[in-house]
Coordinates of C-alpha atoms in Angstrom, one line a residue:
X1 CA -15.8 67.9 11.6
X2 CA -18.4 65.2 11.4
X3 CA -19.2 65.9 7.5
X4 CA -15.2 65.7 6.7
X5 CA -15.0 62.2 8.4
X6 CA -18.1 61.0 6.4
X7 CA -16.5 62.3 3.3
X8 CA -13.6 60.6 3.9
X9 CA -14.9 56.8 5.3
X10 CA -17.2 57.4 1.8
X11 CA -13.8 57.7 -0.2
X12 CA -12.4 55.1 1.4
X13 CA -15.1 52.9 0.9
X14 CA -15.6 53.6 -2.8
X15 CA -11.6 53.2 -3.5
X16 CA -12.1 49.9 -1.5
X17 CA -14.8 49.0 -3.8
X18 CA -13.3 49.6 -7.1
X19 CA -10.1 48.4 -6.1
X20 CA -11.9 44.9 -4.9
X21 CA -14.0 45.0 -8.3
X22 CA -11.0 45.3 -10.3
X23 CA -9.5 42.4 -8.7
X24 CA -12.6 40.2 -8.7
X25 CA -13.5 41.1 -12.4
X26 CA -10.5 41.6 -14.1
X27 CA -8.0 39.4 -12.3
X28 CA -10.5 36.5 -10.6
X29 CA -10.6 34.6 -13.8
X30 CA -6.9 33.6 -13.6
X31 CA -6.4 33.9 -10.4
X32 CA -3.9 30.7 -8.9
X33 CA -5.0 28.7 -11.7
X34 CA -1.9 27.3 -12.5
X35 CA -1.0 24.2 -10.8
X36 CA 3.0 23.5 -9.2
X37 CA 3.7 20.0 -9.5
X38 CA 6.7 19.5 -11.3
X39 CA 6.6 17.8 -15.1
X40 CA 3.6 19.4 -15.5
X41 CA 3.0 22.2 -18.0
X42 CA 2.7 25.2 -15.5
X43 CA 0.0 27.3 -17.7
X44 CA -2.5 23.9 -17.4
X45 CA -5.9 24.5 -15.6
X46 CA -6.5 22.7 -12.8
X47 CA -10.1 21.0 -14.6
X48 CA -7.0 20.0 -18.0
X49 CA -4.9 18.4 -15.0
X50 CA -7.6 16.3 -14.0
X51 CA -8.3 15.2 -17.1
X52 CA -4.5 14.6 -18.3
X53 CA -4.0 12.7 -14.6
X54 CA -7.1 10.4 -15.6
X55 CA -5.4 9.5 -19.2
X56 CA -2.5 9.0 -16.9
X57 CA -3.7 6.7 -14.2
X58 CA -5.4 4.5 -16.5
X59 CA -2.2 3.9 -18.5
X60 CA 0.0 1.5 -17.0
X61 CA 3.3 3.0 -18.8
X62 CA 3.6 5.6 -16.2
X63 CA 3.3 4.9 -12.6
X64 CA 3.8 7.6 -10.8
X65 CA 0.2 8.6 -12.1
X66 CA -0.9 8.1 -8.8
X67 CA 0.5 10.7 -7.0
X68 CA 0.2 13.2 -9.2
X69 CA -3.5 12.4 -9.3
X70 CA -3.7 12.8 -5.3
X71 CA -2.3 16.1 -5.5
X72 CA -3.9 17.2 -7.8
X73 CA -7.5 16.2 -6.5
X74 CA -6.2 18.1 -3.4
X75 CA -6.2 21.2 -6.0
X76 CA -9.9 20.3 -7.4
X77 CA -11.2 20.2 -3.6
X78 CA -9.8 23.5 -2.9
X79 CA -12.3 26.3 -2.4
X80 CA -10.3 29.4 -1.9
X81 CA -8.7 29.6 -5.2
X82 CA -9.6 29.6 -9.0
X83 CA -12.4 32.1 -10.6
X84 CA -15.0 30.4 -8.3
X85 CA -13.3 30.1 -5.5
X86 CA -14.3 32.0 -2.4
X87 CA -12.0 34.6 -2.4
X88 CA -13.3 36.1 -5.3
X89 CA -16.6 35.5 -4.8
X90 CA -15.5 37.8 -1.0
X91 CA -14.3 40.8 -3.5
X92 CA -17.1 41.0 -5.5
X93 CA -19.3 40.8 -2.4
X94 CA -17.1 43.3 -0.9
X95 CA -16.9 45.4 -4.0
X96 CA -20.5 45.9 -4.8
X97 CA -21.4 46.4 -0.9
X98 CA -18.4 49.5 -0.4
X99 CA -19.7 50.7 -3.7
X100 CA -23.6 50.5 -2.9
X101 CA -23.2 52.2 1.0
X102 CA -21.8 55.7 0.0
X103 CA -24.2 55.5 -3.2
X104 CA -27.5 54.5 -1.6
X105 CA -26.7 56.9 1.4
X106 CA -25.6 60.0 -1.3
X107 CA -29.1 58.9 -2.7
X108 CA -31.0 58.4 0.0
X109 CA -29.3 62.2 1.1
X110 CA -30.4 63.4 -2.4
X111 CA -34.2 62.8 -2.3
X112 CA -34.4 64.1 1.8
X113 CA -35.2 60.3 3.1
X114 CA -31.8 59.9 5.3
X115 CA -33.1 60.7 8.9
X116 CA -36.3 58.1 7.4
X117 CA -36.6 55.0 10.1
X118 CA -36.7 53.0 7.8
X119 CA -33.8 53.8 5.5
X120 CA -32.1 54.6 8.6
X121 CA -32.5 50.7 9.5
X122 CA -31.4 49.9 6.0
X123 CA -28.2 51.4 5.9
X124 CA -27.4 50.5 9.6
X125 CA -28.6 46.7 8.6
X126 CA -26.0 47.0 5.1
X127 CA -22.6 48.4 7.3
X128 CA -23.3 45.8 10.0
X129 CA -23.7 42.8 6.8
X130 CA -20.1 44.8 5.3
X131 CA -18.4 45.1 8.6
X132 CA -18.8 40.9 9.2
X133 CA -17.8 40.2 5.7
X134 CA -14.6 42.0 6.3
X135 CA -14.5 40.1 9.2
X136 CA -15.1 37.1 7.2
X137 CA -12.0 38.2 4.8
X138 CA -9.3 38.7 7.5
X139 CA -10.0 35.4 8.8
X140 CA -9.5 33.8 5.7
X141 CA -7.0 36.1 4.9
X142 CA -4.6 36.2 8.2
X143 CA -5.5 32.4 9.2
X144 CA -3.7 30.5 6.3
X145 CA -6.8 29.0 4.6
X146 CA -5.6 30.3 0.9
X147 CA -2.9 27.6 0.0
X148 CA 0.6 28.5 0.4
X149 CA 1.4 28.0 -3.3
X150 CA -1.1 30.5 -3.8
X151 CA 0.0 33.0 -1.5
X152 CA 3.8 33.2 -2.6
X153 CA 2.6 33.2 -6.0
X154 CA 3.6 29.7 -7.4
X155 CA 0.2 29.1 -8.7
X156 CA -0.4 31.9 -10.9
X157 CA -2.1 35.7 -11.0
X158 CA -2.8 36.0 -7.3
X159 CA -3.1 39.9 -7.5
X160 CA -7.2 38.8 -5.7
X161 CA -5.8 37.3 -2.7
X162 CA -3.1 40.0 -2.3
X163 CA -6.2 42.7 -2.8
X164 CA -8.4 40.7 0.1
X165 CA -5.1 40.7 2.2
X166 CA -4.4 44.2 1.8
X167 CA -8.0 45.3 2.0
X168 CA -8.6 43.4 5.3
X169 CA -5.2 45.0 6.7
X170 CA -6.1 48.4 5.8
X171 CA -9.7 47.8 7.7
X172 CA -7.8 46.6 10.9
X173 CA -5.6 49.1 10.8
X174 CA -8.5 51.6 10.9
X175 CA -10.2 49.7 13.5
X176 CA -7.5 49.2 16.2
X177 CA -6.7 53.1 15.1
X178 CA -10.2 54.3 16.5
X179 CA -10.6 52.1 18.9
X180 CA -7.5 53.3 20.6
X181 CA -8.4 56.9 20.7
X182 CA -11.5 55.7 21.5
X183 CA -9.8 54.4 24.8
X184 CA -8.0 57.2 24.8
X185 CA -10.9 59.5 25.3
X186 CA -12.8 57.4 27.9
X187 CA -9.1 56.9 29.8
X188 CA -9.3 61.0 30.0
X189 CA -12.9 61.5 30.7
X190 CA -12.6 58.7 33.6
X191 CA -9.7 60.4 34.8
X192 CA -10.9 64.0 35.0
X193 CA -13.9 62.6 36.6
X194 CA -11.9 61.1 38.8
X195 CA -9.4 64.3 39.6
X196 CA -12.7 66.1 40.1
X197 CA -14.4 63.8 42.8
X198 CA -11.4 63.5 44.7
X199 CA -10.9 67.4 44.6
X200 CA -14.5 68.0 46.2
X201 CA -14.5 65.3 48.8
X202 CA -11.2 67.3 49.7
X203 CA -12.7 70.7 50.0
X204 CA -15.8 69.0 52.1
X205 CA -13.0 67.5 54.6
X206 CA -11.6 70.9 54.2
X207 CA -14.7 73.1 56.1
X208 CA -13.7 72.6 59.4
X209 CA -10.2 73.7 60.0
X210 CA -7.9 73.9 63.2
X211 CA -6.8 77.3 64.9
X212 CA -4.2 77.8 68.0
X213 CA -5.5 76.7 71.1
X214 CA -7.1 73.4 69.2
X215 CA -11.2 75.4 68.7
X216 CA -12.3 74.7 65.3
X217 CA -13.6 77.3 63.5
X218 CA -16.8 76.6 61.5
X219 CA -19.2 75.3 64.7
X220 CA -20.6 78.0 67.4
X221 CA -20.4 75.3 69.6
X222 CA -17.0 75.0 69.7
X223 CA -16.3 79.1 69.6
X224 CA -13.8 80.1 72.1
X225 CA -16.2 82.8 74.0
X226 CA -13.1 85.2 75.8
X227 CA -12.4 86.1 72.0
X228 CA -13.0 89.1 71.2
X229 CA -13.5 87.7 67.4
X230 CA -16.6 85.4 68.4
X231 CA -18.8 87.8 70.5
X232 CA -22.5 88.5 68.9
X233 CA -23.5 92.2 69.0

């Protein structure tokens, strides 16, 4: 039933948004803030490394100042992780648009202005901006651009990038799902088709057919006259 299936992608997407709001809102704010390098406090914030590595490079009692400095500037560059980073900016993004499709097309249902043009072309133009997005989050999710450290958890809360991961898995999953019984259906259409035209060209061969003595029956011209069968009253 077409209502049931829009009932359900509306669930989905409305679970999908709260669960990505949760994680962006609640968990973003410490999410792989902590930083791995060893002799260093593992609750610090990236922004306090920085400034304890800069106390430490300028002293010239410790020198291996340096390379804690370089890896940790490799932290500060990072763009994936941290409160700003771009993985929870992608959930709240995410969030807000799974929330705001079922809402605005429940509304837009509501007050009779669905089968508009205009809100038509509204809603199309809003699940073609969240369909990219999710794109946009299993790239970043499957293609290793979130710091390893990260991932496995070395670095801190990463309950966001597990939520992006899982998010983004479920979406494929759906995806390759209806796509293959989308396949599925066209493999069974093309193939009744093809039964069908190959059953008729059969049957057309099929009109003339051989008797004993080698006359075809089907054609007056080729009527055997001496039967009794093909004489005209």
């Amino acid at each position: 039933d077409k209502k049931s299936d829009e009932h359900l992608y509306s669930f989905l997407y409305l679970l999908a948004g709260v669960v990505c709001l949760y994680a962006a809102f609640w968990n973003g704010d410490n999410f792989c803030t902590h930083a791995p390098p060893p002799g260093v406090k593992e609750g610090a914030h990236p922004q306090e490394l920085v400034y304890m590595v800069k106390l430490v490079e300028n002293s010239t009692d410790v020198p291996a100042g340096g390379n804690l400095g370089k890896l940790l500037g490799d932290l500060e560059k990072d763009h994936f992780t941290g409160p700003a980073g771009l993985v929870v900016t992608w959930l709240k993004v995410e969030g807000l648009t799974a929330l705001g499709l079922p809402m605005l097309s429940a509304l837009m249902l509501m007050v009779g202005l669905r089968d508009h043009i205009a809100v038509g072309c509204v809603l199309f133009l809003v699940a073609v901006f969240q369909a990219g997005w999710l794109a946009v989050g299993c790239f970043w999710a499957f293609g290793r651009y979130v710091p390893d450290a990260c991932v496995h958890g070395e670095m801190g809360n990463n309950f966001a990038y597990k939520t992006m991961w899982w998010v983004c898995a479920v979406w494929l999953g759906v995806m390759v799902l209806i796509s293959g019984f989308m396949l599925c259906v066209v493999c069974c259409i093309m193939a009744m088709a093809t039964t069908t035209l190959t059953k008729r060209a059969d049957e057309s061969k099929e009109g003339y057919q051989p008797v004993a003595g080698g006359i075809a029956q089907g054609d007056p011209k080729n009527r055997d006259p001496t039967d009794p069968a093909n004489r005209y009253v």
